[in-house]
Coordinates of C-alpha atoms and ligand atoms in Angstrom, one line a residue:
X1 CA 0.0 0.0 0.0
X2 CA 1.6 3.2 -0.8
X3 CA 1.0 6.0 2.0
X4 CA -0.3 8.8 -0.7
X5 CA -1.9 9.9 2.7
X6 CA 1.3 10.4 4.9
X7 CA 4.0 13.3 4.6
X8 CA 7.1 12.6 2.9
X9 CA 9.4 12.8 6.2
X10 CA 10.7 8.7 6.5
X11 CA 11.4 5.9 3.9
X12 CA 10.4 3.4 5.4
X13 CA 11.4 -0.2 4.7
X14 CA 9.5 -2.8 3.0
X15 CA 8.7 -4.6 6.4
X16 CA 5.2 -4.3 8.0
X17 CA 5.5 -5.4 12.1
X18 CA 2.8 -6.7 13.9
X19 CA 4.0 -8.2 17.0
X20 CA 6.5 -8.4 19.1
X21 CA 7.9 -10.7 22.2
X22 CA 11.5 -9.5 24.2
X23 CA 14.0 -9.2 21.2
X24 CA 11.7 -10.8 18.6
X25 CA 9.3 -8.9 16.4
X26 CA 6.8 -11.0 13.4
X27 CA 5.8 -9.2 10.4
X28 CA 2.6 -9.5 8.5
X29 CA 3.5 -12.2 6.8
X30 CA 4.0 -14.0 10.1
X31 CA 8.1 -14.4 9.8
X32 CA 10.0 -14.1 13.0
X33 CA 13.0 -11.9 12.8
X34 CA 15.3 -10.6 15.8
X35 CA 15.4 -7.0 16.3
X36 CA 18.6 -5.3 16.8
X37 CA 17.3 -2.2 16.9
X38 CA 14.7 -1.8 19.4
X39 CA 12.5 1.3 17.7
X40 CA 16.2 3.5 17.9
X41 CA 17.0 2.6 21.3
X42 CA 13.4 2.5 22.7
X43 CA 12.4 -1.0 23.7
X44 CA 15.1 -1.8 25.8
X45 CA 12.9 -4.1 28.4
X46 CA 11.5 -5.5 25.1
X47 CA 8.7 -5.8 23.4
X48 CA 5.5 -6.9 25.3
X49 CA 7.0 -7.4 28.6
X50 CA 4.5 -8.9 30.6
X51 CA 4.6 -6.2 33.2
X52 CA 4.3 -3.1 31.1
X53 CA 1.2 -4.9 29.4
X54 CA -0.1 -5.4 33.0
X55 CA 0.4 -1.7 34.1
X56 CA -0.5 -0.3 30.9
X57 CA -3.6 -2.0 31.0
X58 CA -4.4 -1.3 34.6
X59 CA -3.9 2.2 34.2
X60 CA -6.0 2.6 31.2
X61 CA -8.7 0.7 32.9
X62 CA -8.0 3.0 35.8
X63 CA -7.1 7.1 34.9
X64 CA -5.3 8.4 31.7
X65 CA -5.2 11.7 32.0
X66 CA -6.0 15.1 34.6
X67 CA -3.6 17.3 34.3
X68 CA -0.6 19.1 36.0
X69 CA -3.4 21.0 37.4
X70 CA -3.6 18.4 40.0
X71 CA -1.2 16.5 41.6
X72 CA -0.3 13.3 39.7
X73 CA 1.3 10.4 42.3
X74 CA 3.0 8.5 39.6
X75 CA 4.5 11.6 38.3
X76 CA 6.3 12.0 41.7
X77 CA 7.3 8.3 42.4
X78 CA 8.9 8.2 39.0
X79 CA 11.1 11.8 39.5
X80 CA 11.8 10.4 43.1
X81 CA 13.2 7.2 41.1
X82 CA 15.1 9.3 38.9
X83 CA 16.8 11.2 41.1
X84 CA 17.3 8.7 43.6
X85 CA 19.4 6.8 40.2
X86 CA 21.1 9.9 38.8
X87 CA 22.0 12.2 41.8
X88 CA 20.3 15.2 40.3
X89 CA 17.1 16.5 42.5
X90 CA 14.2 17.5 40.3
X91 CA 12.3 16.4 37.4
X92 CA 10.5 18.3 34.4
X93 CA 8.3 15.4 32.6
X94 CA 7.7 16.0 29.0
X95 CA 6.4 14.2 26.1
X96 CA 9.5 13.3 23.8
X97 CA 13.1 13.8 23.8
X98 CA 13.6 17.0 21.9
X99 CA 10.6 18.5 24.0
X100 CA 13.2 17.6 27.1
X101 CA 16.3 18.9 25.4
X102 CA 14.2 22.0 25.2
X103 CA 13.6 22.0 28.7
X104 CA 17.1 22.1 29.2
X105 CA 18.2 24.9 26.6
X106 CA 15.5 26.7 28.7
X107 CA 16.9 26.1 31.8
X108 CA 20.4 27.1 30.2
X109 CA 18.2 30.7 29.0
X110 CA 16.9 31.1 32.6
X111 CA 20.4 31.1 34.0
X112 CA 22.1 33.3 31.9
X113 CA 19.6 35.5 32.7
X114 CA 19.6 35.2 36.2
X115 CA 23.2 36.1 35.8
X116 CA 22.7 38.6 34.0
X117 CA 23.9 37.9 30.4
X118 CA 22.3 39.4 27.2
X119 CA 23.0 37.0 24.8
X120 CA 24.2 33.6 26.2
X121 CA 25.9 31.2 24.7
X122 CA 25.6 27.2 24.8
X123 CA 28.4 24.9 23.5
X124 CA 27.3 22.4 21.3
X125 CA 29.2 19.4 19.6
X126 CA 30.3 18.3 15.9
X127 CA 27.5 15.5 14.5
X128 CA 25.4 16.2 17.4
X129 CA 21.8 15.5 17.4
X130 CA 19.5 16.8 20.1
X131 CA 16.1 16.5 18.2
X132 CA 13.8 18.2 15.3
X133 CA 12.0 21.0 17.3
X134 CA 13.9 24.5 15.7
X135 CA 16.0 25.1 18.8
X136 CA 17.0 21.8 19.5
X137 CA 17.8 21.0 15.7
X138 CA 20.1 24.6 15.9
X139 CA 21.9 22.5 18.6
X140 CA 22.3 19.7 16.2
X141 CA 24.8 19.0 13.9
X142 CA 23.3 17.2 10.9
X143 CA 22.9 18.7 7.7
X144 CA 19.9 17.1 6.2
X145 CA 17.9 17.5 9.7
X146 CA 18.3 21.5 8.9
X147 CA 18.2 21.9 5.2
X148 CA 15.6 24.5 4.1
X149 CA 14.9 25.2 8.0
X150 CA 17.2 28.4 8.2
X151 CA 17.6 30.9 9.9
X152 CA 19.0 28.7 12.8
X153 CA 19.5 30.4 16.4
X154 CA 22.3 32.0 16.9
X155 CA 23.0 30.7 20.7
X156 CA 25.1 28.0 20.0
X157 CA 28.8 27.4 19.1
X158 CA 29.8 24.4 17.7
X159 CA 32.9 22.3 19.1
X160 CA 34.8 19.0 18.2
X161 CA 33.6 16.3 20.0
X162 CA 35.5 14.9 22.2
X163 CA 38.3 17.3 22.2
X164 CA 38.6 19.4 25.8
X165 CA 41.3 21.8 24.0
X166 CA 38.7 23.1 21.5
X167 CA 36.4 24.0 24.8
X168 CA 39.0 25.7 26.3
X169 CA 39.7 27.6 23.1
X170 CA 35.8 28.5 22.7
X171 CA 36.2 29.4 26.8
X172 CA 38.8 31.9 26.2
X173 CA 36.7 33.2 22.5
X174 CA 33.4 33.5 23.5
X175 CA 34.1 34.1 27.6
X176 CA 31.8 35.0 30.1
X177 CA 28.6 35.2 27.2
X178 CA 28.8 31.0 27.5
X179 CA 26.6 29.6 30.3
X180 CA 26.2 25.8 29.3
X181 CA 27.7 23.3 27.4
X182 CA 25.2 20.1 25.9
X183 CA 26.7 17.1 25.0
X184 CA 25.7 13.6 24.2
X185 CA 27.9 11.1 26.4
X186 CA 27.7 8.9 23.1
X187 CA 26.6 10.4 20.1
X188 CA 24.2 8.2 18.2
X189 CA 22.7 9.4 15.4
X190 CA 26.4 10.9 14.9
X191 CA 27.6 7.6 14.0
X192 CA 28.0 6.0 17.7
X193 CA 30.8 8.3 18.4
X194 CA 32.8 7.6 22.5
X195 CA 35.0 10.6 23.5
X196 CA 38.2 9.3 25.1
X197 CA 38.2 7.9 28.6
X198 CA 38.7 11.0 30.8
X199 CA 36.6 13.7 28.2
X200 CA 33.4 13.6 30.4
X201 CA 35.3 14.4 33.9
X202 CA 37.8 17.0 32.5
X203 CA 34.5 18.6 31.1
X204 CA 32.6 18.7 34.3
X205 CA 35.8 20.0 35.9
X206 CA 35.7 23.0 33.1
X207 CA 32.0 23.4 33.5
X208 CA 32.5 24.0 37.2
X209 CA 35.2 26.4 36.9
X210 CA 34.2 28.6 35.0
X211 CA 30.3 28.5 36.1
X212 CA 28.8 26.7 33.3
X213 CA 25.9 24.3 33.0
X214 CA 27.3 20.8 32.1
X215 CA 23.9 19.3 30.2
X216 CA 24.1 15.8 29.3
X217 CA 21.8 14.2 26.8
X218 CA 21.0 10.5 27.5
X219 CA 17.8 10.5 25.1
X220 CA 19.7 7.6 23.7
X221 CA 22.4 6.3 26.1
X222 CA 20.3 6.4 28.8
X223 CA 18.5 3.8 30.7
X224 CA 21.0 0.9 30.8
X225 CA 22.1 1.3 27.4
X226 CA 25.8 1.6 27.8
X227 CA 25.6 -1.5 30.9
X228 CA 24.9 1.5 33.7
X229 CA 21.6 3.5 34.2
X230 CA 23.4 6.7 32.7
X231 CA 26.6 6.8 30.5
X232 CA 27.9 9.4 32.7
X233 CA 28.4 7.2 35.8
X234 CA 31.0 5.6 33.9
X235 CA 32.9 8.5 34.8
X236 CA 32.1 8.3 38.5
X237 CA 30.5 12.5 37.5
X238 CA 27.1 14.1 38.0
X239 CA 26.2 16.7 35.7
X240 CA 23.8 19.6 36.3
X241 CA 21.5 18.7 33.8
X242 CA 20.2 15.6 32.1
X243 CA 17.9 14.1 29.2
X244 CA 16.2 11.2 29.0
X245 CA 13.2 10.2 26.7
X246 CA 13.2 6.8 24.1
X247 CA 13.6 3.9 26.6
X248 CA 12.4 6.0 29.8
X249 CA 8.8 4.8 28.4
X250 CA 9.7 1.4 26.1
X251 CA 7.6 2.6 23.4
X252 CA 5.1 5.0 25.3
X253 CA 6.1 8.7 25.0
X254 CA 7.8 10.6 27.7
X255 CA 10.7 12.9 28.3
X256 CA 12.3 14.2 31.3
X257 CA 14.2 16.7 32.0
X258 CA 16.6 16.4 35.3
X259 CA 18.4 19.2 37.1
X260 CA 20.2 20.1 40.9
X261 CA 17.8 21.8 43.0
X262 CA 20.1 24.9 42.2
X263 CA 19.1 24.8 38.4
X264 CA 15.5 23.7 38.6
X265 CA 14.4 26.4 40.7
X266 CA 14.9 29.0 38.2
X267 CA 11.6 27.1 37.1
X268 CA 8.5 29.3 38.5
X269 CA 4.8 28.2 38.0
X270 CA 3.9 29.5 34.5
X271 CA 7.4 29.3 33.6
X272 CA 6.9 25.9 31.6
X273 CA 4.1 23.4 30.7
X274 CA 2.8 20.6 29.0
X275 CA 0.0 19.6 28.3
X276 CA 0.4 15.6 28.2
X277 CA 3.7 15.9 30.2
X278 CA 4.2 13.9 33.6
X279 CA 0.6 11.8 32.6
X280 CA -0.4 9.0 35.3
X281 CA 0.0 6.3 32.3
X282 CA 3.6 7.3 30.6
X283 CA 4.8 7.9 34.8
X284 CA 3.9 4.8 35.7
X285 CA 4.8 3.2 32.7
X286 CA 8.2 4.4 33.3
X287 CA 8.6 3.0 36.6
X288 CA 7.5 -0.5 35.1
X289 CA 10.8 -0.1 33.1
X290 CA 12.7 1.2 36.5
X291 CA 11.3 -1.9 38.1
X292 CA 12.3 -4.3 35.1
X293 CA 15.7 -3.2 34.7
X294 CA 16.5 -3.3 38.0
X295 CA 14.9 -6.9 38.8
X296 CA 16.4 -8.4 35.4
X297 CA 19.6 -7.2 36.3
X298 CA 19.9 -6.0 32.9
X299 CA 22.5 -3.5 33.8
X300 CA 24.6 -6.8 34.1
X301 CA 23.3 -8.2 30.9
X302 CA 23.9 -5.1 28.7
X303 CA 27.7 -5.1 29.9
X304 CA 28.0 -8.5 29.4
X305 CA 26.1 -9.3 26.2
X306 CA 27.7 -5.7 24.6
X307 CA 31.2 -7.5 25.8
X308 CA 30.1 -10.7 23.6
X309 CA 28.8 -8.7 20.8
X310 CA 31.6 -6.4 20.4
X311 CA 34.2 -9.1 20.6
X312 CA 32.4 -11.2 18.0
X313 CA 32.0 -8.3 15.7
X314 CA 35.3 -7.5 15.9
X315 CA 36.9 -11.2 15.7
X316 CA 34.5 -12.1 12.4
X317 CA 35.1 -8.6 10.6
X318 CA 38.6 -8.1 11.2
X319 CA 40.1 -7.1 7.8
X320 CA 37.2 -7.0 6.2
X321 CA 37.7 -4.3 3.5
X322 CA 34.2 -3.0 3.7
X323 CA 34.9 -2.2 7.7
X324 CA 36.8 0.5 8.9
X325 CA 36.5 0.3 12.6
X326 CA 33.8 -1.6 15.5
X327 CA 33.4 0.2 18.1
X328 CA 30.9 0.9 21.6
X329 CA 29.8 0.4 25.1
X330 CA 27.5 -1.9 26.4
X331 CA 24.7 -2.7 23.6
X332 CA 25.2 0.2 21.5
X333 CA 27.3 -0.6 18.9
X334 CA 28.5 0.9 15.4
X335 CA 30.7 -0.9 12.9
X336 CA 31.6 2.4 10.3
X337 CA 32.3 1.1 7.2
X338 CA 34.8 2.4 4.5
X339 CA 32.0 3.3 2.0
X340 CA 28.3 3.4 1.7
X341 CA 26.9 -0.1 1.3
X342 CA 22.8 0.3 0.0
X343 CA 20.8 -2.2 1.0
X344 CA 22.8 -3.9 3.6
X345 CA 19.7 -3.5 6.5
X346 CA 17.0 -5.0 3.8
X347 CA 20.0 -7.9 3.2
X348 CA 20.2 -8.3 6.7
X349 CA 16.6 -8.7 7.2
X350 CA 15.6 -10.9 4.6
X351 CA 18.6 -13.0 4.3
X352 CA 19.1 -13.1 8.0
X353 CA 15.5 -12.1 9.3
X354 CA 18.4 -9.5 12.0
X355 CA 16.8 -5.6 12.0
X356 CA 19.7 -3.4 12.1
X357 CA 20.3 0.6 11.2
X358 CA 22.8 2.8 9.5
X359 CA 23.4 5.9 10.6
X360 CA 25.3 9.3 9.5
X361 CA 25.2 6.8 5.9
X362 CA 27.9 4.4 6.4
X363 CA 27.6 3.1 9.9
X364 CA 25.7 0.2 10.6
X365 CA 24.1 0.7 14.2
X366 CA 23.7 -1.8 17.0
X367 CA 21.1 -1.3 19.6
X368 CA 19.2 -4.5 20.6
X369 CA 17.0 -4.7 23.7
X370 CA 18.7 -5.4 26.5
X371 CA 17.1 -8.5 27.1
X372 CA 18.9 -10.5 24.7
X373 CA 21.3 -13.5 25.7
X374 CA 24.4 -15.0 24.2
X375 CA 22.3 -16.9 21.2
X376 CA 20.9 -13.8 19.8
X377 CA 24.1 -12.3 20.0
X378 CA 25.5 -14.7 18.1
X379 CA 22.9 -14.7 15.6
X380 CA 23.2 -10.6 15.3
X381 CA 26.9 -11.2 14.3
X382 CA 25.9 -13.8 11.6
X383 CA 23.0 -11.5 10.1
X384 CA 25.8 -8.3 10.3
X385 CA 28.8 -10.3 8.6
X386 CA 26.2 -12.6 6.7
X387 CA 24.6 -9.3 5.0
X388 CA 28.1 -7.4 4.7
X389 CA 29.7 -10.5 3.4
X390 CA 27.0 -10.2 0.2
X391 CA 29.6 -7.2 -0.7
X392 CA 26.0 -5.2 -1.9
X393 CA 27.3 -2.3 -4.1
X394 CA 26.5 1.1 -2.9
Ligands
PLP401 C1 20.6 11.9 21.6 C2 19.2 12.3 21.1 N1 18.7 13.4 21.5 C3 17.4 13.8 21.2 C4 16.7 13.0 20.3 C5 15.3 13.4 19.9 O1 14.4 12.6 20.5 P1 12.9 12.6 20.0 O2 12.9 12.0 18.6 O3 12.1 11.8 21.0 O4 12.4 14.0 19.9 C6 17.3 11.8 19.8 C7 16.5 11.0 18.9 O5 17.1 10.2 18.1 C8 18.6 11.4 20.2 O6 19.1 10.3 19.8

């Protein structure tokens, strides 16, 4: 069926789902395939996990919706969860990620004002990608995201990823007009992209020096993705400000926004909204996940099985002339190859029934739910080297 009815924004693949169990998703055809994407980092519990069926279905049978005109109690046990997991002390629930990244670039607004600053600056990172609403997308890095949407706003100074000597060369540049610095601990749709050991700590050290904001964006690291609840604790740090969104709901929308008691209460009633943000369902969807990734240990299992599939990866591609380099934490994972390869996701699916992703055009991506054990790692590897071995001509 051809979608004459939908706007031209995704080419989507010939592959029609129409259920799903853990890491396993059937099409309409009734053909089992194991995903190794999970919806861009979404369903990291899974698909159907018993227990968010249970309290989604409860809670619909139960309350959807009031309001933030009222007090919502799942709203509050989920931001006590949070910040009870990431150290910061207040939550801002919103609907998506880049509605929670723009939170944040609020926040980052509010305090330059507080301080006093006209026109405030906020670093921003090479191939970043912070979301599709206009100010999160001027944060962004990624050309076809922007094309045609110029003018973009002129807060934000880009900066090489990953490199501490080109903040302290923007520091001593742009001065006292910078307030905050966003970053992605991982960047994702930047071609799964680690700054060296050491990059996140020296950069909270900077950030507290000279005042700044240090705003982390776990939209897609976050929630056990890199094998701990935020990529940032691999670095033993706390930033002032945090993300999430994707796998905070498993596949039911919600954002959050996360700040130190210092930061959020430059937030005044009126000062921000939303509508559907913080609802009884999403909140207590999102403890469900809370709940299921603490009680699966699947911390534990994303180290472990990212461990296995990295290794694999690495052991069958080595020399392989297509790959330049395998590289990640936990279970996100990107093997950048040394040209464009077309085709190599359909290969992978139909020859191999494995769903994987490119990104940034010549990076396949890796990010499975983190339920899976050593057999579907295994099988990932085969459908990866199976598909690239085909040699499909870009
Ligand atoms: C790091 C990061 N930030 C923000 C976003 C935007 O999230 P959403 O699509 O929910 O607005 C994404 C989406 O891919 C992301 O990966």
């Amino acid at each position: 069926m051809t979608a004459v009815c939908l706007m031209n924004t995704y080419k989507p693949m010939p592959l029609s789902f129409i259920r799903g169990e853990g890491a396993r998703l059937w099409d309409d055809s009734g053909r089992q395939y194991l995903d190794a994407v999970a919806g861009v980092a979404v369903t990291n519990v899974g698909h159907s996990h018993p227990k968010i069926v249970a309290a989604i279905s409860e809670q619909a049978g139960l309350l959807l919706h009031t309001s933030n005109h009222y007090r919502i109690d799942w709203q509050q046990k989920l931001a006590q969860r949070l910040t009870q997991l990431s150290g910061l002390e207040q939550v801002f629930f919103n609907n998506s990620g880049a509605e929670a990244n723009e939170t944040a670039l609020k926040l980052a607004r509010l305090y330059g004002w507080a301080k006093g600053i006209e026109h405030p600056l906020v670093l921003v990172m090479d191939n970043a990608f912070h979301g599709r609403t206009l100010g999160t997308l001027s944060a962004s890095d990624n050309g076809t995201a922007r094309l045609g949407y110029q003018p973009m706003s002129a807060e934000f100074v880009k900066v090489a990823f990953g490199d501490i000597v080109a903040i302290k060369q923007a520091t001593r540049v742009y001065g006292e007009r910078i307030v905050a610095v966003l970053v992605e601990p991982l960047q994702g749709e930047g071609g799964v992209a680690l700054p060296p050991p050491g990059y996140l700590k020296a950069l909270r050290g900077h950030c507290t020096q000279n005042g700044w904001l240090m705003m982390l964006d776990e939209i897609q690291t976050g929630i056990g993705r890199t094998g701990r609840w935020f990529a940032y604790q691999h670095e033993g740090i706390v930033p002032d400000v945090m993300t999430l969104a994707k796998a905070l709901g498993n596949g039911i929308p919600i954002g959050a926004c996360l700040a130190t008691a210092a930061v959020a209460r430059l937030f005044t009633p009126g000062s921000h909204g939303s509508t559907f943000g913080g609802n009884p369902l999403a909140c207590r969807v999102g403890c469900t996940v809370l709940d299921i990734v603490e009680g699966e240990g699947l911390l534990h299992n994303a180290a472990v099985q990212g461990e296995r599939l990295l290794a694999g990866l690495r052991t069958a591609l080595a020399g392989h002339p297509d790959v330049a380099q395998v590289r990640g934490m936990g279970l996100m994972i990107g093997i950048e190859l040394t040209r464009p390869i077309r085709e190599v996701c359909l290969v992978a699916a139909r020859e191999y029934g494995v769903l994987i992703n490119v990104t940034r055009g010549q990076t396949i991506r890796l990010l499975p739910p983190l339920v899976i054990d050593a057999a579907d790692v295994d099988r990932i590897v085969a459908g990866v080297v199976g598909a690239l071995g085909q040699r499909v001509t870009g």
